[in-house]
PDB file of N, CA and C in Angstrom:
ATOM      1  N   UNK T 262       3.234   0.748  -9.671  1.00 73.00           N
ATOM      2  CA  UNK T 262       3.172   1.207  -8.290  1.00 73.00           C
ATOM      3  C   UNK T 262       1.967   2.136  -8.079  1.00 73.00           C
ATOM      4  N   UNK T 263       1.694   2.676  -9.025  1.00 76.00           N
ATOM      5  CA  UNK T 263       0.398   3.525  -9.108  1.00 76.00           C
ATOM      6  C   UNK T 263      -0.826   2.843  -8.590  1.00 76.00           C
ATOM      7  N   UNK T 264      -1.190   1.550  -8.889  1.00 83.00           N
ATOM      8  CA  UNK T 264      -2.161   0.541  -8.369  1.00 83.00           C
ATOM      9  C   UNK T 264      -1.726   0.559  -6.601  1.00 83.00           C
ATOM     10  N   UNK T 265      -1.289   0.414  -6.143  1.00 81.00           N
ATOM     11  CA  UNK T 265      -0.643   0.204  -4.761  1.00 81.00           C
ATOM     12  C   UNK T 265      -0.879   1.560  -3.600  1.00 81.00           C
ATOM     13  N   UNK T 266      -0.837   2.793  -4.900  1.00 81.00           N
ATOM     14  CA  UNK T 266      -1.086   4.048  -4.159  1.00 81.00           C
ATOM     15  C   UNK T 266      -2.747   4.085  -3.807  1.00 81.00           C
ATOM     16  N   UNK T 267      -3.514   3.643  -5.185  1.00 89.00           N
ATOM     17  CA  UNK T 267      -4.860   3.859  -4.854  1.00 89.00           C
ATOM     18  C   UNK T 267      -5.130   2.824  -4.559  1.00 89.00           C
ATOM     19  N   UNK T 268      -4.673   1.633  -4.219  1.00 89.00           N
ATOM     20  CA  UNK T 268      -5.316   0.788  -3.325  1.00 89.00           C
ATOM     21  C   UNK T 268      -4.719   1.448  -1.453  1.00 89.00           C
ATOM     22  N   UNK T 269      -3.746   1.918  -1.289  1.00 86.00           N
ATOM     23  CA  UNK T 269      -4.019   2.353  -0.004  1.00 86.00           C
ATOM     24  C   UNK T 269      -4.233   3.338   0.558  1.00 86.00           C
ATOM     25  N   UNK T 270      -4.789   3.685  -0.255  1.00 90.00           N
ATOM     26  CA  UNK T 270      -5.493   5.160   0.092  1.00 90.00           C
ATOM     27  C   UNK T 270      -7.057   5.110   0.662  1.00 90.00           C
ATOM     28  N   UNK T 271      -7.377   4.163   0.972  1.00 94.00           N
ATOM     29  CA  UNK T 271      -8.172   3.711   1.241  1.00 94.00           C
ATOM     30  C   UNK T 271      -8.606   3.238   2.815  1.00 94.00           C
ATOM     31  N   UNK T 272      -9.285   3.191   4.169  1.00 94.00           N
ATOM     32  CA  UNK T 272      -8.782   3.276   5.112  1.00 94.00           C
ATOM     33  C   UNK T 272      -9.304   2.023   5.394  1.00 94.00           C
ATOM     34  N   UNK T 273     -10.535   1.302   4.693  1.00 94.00           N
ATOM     35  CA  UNK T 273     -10.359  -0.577   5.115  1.00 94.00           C
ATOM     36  C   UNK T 273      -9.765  -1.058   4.499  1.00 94.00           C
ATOM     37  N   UNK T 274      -8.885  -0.666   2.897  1.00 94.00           N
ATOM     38  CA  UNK T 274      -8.079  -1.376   2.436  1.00 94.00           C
ATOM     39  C   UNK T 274      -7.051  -1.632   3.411  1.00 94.00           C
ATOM     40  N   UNK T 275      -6.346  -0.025   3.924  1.00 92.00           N
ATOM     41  CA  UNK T 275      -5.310  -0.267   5.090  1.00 92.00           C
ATOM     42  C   UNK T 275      -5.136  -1.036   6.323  1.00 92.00           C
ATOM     43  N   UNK T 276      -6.698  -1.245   6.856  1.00 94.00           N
ATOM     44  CA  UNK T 276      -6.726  -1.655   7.894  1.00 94.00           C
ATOM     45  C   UNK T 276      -6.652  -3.304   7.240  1.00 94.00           C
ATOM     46  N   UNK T 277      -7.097  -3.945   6.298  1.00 95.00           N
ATOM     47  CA  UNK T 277      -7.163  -5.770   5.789  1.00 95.00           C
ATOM     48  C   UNK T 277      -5.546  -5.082   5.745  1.00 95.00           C
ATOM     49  N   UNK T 278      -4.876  -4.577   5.189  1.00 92.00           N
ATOM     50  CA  UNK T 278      -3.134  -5.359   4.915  1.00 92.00           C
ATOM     51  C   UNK T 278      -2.084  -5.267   6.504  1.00 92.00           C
ATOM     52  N   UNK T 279      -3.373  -3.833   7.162  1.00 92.00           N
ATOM     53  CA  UNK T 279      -2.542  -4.164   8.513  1.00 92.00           C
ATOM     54  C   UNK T 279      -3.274  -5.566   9.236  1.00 92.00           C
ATOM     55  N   UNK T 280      -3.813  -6.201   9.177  1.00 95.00           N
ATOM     56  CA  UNK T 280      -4.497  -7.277   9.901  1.00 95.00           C
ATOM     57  C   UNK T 280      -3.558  -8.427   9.139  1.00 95.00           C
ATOM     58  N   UNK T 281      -3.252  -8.040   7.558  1.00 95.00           N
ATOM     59  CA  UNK T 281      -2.359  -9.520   7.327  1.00 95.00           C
ATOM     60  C   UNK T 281      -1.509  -9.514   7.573  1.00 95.00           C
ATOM     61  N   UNK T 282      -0.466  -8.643   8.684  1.00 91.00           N
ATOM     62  CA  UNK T 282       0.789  -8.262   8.832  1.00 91.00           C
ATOM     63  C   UNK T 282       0.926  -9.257   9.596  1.00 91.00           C
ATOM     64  N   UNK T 283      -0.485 -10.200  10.270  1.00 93.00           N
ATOM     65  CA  UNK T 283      -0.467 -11.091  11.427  1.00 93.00           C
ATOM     66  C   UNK T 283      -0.359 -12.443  11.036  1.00 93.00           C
ATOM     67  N   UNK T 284      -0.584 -12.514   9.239  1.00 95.00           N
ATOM     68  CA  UNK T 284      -0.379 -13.759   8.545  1.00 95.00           C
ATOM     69  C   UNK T 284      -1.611 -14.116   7.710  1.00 95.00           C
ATOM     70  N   UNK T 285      -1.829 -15.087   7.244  1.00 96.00           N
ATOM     71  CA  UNK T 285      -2.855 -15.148   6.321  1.00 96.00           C
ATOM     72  C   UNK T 285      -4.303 -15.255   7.514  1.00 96.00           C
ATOM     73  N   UNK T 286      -5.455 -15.325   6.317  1.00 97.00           N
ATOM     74  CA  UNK T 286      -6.066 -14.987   6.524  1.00 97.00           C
ATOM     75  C   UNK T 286      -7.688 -15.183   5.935  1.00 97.00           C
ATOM     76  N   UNK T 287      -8.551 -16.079   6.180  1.00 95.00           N
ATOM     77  CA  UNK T 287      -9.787 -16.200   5.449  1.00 95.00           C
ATOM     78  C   UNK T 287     -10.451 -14.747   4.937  1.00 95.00           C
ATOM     79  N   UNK T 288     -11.487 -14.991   4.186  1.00 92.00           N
ATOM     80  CA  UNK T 288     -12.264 -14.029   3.734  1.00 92.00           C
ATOM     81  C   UNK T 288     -13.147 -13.682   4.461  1.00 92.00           C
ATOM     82  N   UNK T 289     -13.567 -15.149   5.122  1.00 92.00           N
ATOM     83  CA  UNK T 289     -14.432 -14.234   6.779  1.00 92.00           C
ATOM     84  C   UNK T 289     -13.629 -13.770   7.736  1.00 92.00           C
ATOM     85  N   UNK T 290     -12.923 -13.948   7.928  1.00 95.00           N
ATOM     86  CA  UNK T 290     -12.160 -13.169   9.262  1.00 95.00           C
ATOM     87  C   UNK T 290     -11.826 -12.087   9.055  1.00 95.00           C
ATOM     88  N   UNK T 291     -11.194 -11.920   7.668  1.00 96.00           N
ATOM     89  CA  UNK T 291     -11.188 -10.251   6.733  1.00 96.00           C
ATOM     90  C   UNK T 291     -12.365  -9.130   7.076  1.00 96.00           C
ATOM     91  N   UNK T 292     -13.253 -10.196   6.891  1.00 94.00           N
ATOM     92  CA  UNK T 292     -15.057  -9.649   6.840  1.00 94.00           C
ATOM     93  C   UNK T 292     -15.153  -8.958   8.400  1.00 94.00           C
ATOM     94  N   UNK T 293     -14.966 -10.101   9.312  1.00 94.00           N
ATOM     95  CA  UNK T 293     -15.316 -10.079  11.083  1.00 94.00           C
ATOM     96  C   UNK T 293     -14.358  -9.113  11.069  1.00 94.00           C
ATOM     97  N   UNK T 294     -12.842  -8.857  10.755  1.00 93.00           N
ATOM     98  CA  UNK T 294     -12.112  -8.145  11.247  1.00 93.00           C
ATOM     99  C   UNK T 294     -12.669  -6.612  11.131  1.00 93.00           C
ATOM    100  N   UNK T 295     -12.778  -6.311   9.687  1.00 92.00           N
ATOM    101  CA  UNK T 295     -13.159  -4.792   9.079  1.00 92.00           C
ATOM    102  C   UNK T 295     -14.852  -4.027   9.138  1.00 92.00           C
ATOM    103  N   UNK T 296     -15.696  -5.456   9.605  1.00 93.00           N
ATOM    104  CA  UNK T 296     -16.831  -5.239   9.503  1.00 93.00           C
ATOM    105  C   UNK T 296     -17.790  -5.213   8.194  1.00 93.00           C
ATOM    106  N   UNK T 297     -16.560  -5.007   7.041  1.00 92.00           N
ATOM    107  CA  UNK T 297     -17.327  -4.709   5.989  1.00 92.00           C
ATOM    108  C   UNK T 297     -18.146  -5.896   5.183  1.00 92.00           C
ATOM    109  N   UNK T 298     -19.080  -5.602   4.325  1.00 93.00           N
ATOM    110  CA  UNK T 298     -20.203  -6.472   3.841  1.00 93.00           C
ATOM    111  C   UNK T 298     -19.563  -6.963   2.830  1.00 93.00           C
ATOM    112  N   UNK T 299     -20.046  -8.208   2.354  1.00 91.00           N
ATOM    113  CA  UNK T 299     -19.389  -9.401   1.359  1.00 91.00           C
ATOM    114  C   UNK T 299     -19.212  -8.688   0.073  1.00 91.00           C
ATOM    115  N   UNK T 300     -20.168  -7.703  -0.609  1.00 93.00           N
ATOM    116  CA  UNK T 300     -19.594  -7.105  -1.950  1.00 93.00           C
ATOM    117  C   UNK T 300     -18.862  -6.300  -1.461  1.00 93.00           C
ATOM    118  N   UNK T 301     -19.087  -5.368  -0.585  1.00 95.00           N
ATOM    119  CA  UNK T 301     -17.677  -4.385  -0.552  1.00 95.00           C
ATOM    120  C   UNK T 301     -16.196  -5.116  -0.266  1.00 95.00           C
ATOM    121  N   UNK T 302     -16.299  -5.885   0.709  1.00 96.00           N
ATOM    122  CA  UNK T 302     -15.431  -6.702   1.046  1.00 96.00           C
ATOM    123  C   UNK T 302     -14.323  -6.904   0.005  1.00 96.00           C
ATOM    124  N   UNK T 303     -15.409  -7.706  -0.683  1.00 95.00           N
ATOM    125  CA  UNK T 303     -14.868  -8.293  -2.194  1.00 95.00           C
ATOM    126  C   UNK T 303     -14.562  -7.887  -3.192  1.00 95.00           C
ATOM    127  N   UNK T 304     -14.919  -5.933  -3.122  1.00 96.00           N
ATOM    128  CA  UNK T 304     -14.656  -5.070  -4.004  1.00 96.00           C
ATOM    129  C   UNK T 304     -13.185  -4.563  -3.378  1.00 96.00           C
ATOM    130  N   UNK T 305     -13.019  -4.563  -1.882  1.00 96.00           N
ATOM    131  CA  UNK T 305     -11.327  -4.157  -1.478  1.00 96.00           C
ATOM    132  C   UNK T 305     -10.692  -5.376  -1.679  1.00 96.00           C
ATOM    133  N   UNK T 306     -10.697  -6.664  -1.708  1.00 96.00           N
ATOM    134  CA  UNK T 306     -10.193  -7.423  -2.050  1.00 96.00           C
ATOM    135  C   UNK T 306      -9.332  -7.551  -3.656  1.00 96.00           C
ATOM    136  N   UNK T 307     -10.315  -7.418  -4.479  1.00 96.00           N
ATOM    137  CA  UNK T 307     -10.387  -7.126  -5.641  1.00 96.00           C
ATOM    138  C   UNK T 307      -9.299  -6.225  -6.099  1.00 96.00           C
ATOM    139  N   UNK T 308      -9.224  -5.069  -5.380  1.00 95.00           N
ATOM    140  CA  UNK T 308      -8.030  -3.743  -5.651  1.00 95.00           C
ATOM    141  C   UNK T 308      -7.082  -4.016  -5.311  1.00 95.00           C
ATOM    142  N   UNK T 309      -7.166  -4.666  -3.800  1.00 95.00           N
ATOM    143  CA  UNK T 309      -5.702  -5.358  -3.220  1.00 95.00           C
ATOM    144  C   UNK T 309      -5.239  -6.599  -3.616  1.00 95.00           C
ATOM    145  N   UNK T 310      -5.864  -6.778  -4.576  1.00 94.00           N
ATOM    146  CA  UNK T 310      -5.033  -8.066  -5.350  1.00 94.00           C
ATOM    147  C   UNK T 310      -4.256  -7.275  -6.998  1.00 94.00           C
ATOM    148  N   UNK T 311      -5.290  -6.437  -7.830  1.00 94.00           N
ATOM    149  CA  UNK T 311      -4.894  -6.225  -8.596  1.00 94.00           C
ATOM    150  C   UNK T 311      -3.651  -5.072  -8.807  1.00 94.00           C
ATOM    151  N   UNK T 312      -3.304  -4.784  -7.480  1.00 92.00           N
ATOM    152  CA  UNK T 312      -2.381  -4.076  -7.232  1.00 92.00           C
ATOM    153  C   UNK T 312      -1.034  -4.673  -6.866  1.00 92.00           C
ATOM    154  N   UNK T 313      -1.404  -5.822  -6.656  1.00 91.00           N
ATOM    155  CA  UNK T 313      -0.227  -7.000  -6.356  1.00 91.00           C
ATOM    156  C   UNK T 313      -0.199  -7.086  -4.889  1.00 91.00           C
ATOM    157  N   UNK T 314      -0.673  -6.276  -3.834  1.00 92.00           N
ATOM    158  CA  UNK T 314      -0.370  -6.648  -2.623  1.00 92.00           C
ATOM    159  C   UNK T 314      -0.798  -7.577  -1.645  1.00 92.00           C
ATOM    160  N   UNK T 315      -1.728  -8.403  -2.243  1.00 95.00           N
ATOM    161  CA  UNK T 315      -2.515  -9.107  -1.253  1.00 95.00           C
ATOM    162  C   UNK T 315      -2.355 -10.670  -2.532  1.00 95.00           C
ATOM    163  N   UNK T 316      -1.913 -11.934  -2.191  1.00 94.00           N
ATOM    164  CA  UNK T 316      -2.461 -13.212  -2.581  1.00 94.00           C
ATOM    165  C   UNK T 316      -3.267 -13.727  -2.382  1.00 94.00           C
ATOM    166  N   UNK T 317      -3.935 -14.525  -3.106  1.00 95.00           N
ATOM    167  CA  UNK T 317      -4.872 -15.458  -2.500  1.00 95.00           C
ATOM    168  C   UNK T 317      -4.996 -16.673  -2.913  1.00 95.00           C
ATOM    169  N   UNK T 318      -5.325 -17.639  -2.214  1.00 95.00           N
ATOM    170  CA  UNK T 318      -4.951 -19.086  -2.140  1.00 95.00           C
ATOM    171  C   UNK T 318      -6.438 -20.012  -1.655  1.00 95.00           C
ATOM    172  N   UNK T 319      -6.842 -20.573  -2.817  1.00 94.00           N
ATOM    173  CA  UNK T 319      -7.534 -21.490  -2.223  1.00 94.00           C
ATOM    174  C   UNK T 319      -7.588 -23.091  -1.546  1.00 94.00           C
ATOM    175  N   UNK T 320      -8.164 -22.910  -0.273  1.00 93.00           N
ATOM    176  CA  UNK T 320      -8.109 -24.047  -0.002  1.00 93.00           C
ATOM    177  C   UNK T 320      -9.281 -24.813   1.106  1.00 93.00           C
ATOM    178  N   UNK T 321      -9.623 -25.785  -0.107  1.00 93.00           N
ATOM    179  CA  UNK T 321     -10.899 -26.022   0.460  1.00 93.00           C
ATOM    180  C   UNK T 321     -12.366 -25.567  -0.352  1.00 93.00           C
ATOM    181  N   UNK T 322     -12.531 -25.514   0.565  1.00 93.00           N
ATOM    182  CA  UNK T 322     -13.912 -24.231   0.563  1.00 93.00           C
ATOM    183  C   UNK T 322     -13.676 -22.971   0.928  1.00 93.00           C
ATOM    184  N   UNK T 323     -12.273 -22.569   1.388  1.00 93.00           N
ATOM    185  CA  UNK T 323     -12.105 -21.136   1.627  1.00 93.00           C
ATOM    186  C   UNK T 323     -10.857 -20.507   0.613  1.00 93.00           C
ATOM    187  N   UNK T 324     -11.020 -19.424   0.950  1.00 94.00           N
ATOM    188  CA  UNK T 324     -10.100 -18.384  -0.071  1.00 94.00           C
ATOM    189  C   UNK T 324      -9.106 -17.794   1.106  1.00 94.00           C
ATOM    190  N   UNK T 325      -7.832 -17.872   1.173  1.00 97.00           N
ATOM    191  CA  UNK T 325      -6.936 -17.452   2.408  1.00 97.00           C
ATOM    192  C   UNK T 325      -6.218 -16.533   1.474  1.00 97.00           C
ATOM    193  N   UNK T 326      -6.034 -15.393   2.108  1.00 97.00           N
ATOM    194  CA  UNK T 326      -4.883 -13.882   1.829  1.00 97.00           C
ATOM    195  C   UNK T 326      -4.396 -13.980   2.613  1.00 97.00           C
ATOM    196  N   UNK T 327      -2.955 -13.738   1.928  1.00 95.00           N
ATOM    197  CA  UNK T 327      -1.962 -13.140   2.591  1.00 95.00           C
ATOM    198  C   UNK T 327      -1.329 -11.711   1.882  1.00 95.00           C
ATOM    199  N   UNK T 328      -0.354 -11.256   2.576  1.00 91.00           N
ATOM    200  CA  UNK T 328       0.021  -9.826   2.420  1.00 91.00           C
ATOM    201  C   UNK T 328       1.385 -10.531   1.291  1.00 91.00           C
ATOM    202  N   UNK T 329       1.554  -9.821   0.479  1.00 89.00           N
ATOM    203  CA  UNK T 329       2.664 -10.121  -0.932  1.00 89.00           C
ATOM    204  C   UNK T 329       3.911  -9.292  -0.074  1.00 89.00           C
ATOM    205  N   UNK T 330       4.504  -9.514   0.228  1.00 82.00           N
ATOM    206  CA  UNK T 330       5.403  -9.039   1.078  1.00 82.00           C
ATOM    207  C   UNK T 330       6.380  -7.912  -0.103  1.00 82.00           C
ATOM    208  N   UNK T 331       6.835  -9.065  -0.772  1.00 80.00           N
ATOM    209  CA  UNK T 331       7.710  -8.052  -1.452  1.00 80.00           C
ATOM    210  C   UNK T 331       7.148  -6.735  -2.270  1.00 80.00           C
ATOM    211  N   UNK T 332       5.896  -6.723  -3.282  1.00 77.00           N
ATOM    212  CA  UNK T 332       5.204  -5.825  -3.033  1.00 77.00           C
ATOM    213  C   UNK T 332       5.034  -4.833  -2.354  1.00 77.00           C
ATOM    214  N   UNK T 333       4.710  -4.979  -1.426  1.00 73.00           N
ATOM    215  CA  UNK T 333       4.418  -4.375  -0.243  1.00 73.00           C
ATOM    216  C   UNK T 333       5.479  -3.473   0.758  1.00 73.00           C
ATOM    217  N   UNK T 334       6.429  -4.223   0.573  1.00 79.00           N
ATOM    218  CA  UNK T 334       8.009  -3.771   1.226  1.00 79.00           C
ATOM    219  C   UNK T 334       8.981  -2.671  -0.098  1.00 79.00           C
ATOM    220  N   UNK T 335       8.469  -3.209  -1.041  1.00 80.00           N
ATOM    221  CA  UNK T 335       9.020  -2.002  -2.306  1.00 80.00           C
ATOM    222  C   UNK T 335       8.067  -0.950  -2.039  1.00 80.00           C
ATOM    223  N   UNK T 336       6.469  -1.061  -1.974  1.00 77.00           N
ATOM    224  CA  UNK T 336       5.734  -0.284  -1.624  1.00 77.00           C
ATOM    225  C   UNK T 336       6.251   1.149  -0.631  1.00 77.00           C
ATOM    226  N   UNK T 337       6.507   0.387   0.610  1.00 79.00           N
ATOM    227  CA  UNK T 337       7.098   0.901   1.928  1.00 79.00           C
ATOM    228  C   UNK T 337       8.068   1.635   1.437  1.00 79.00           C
ATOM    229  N   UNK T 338       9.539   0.895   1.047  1.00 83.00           N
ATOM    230  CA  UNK T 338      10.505   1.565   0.550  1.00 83.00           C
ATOM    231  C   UNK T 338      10.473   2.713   0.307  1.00 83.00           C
ATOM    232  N   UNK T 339       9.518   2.883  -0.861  1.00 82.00           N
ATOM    233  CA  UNK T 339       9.179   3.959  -1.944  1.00 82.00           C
ATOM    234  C   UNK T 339       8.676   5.361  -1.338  1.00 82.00           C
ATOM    235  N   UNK T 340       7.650   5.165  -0.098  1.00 80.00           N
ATOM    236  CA  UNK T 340       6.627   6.140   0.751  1.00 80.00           C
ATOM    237  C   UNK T 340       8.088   6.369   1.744  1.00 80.00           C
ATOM    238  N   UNK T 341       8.654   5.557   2.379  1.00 84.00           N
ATOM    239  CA  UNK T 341       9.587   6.039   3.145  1.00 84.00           C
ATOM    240  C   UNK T 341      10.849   7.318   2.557  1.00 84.00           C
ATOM    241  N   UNK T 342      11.238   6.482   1.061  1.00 84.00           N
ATOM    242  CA  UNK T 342      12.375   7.314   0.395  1.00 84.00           C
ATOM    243  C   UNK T 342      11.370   8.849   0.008  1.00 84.00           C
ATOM    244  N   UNK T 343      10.187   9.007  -0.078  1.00 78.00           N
ATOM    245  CA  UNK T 343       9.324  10.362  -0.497  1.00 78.00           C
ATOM    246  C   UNK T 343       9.564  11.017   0.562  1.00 78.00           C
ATOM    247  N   UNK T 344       9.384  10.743   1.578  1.00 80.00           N
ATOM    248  CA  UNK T 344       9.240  10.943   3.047  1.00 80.00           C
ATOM    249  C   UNK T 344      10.484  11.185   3.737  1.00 80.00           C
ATOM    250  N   UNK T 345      11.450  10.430   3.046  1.00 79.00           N
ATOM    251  CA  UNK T 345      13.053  11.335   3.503  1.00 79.00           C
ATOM    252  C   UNK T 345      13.311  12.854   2.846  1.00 79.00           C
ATOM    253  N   UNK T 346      12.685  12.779   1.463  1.00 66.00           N
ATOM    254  CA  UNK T 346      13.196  14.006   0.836  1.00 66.00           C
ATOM    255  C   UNK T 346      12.527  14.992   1.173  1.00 66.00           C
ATOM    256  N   UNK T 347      11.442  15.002   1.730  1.00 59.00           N
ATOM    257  CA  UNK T 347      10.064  16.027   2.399  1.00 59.00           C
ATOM    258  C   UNK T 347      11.328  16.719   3.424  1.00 59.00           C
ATOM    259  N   UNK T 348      11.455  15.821   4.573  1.00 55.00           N
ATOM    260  CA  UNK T 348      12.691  16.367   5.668  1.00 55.00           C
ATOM    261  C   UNK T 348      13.857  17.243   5.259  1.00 55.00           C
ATOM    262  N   UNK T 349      14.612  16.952   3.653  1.00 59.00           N
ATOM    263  CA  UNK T 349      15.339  17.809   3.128  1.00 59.00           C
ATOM    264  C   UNK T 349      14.627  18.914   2.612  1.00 59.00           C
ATOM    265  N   UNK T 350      13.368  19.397   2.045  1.00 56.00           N
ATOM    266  CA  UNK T 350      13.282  19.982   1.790  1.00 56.00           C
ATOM    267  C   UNK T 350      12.742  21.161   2.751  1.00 56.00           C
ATOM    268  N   UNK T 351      12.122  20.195   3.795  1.00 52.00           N
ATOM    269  CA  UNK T 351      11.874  21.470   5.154  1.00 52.00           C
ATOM    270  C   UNK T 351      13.400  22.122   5.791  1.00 52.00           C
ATOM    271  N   UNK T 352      14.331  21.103   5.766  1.00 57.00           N
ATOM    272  CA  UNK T 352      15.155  21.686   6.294  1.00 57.00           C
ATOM    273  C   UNK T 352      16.076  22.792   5.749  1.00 57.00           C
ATOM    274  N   UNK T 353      15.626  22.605   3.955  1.00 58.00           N
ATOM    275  CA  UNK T 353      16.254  23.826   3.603  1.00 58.00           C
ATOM    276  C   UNK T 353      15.630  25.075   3.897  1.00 58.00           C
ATOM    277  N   UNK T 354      14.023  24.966   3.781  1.00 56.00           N
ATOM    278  CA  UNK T 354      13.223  25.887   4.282  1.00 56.00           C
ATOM    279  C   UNK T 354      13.719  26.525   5.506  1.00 56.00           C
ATOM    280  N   UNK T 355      13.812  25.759   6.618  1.00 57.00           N
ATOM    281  CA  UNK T 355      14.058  26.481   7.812  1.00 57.00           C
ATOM    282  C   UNK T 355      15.442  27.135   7.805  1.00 57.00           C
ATOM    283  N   UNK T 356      16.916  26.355   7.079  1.00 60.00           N
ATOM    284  CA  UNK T 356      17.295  26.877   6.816  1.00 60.00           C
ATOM    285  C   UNK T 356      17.675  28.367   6.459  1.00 60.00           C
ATOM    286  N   UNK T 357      16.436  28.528   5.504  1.00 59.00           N
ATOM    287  CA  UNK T 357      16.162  30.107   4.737  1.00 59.00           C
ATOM    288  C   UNK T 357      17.081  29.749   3.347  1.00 59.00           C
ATOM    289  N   UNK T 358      17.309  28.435   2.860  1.00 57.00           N
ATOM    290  CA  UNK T 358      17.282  28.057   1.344  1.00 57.00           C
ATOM    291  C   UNK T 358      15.910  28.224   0.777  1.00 57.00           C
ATOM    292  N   UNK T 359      16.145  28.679  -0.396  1.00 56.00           N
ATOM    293  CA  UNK T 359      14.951  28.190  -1.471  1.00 56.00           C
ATOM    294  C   UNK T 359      15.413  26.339  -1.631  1.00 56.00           C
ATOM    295  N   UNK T 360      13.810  25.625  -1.550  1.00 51.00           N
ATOM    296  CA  UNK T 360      13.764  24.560  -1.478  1.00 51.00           C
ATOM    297  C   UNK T 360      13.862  24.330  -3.390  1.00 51.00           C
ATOM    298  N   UNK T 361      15.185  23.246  -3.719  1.00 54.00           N
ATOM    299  CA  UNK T 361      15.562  23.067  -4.892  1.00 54.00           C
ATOM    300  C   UNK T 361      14.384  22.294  -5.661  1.00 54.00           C
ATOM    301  N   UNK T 362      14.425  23.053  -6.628  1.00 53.00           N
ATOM    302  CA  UNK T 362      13.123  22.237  -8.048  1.00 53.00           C
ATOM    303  C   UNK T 362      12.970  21.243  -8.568  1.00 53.00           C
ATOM    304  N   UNK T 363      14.664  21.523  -8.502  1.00 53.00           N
ATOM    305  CA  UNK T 363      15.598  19.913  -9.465  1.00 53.00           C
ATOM    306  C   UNK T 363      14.825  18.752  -8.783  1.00 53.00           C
ATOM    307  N   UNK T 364      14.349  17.785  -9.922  1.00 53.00           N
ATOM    308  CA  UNK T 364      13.612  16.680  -9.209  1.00 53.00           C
ATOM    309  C   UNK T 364      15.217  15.235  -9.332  1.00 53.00           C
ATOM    310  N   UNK T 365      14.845  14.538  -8.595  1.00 52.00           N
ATOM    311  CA  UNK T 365      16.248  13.135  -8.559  1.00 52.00           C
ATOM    312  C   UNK T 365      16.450  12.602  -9.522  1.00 52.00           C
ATOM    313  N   UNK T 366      16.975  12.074 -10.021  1.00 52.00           N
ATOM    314  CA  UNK T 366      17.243  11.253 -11.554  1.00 52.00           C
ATOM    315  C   UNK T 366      16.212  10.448 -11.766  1.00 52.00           C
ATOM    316  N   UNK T 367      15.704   9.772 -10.498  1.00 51.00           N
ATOM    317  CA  UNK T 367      14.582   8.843 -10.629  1.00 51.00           C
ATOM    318  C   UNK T 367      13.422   9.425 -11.006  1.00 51.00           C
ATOM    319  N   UNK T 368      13.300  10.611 -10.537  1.00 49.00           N
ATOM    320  CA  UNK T 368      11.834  11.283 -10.761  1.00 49.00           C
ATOM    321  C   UNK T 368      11.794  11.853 -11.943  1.00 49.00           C
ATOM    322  N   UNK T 369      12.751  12.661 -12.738  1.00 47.00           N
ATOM    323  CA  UNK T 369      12.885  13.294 -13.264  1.00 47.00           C
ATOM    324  C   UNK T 369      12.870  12.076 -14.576  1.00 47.00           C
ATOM    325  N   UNK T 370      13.335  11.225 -14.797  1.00 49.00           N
ATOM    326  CA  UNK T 370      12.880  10.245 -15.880  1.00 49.00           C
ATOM    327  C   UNK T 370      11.873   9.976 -15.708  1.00 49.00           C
ATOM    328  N   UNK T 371      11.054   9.779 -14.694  1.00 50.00           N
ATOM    329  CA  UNK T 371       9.285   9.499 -14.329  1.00 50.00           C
ATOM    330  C   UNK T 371       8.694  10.520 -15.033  1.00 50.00           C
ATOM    331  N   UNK T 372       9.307  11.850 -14.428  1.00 48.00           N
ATOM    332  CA  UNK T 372       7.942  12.692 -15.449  1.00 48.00           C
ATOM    333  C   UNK T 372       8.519  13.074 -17.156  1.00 48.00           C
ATOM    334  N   UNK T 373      10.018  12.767 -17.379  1.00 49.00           N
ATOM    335  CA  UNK T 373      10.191  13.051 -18.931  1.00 49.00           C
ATOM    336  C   UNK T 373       9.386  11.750 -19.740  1.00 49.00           C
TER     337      UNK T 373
END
């Protein structure tokens, strides 16, 4: 999942997986869509494949991406479930709790 973070951290990587949200997709229209030039292009391409989120399929003479859904939706999952516990921890703040250290079972085997 680490591949997935630094591939979207990136703001034309983000913008090619929001454009495949519309379905697949040539490598020129990728290009026309983002503006960007054929090596860079092909250098975000490159990340967003080896990260698992983006397929690609040839056919023809062209190369068509699409968005790896499931990938992509565990991806989501994952930023959403971070993003719930942020809300618990402000709310203990406002509260006037000390916000707890204890990391989740999940995390806490991540960093042992």
């Amino acid at each position: 999942m680490q591949e997935a973070y630094k591939a979207i951290a990136d703001p034309t990587r983000r913008r090619i997986l929001k454009y495949l949200r519309g379905g697949e997709r040539t490598a020129g229209e990728l290009a026309e869509h983002t503006g960007a030039k054929p090596n860079a292009l092909s250098h975000h391409l490159m990340v967003l494949k080896l990260a698992d989120l983006v397929r690609v399929e040839r056919r023809g003479q062209f190369q068509v991406y699409s968005l790896n859904t499931t990938v992509f939706q565990d991806l989501m999952a994952e930023i959403m479930d971070w993003l719930g516990g942020m809300d618990e921890e402000k709310d203990e703040i406002l509260s006037g709790e000390e916000p707890s250290d204890e990391l989740e079972p999940e995390a806490r085997a991540e960093h042992d």
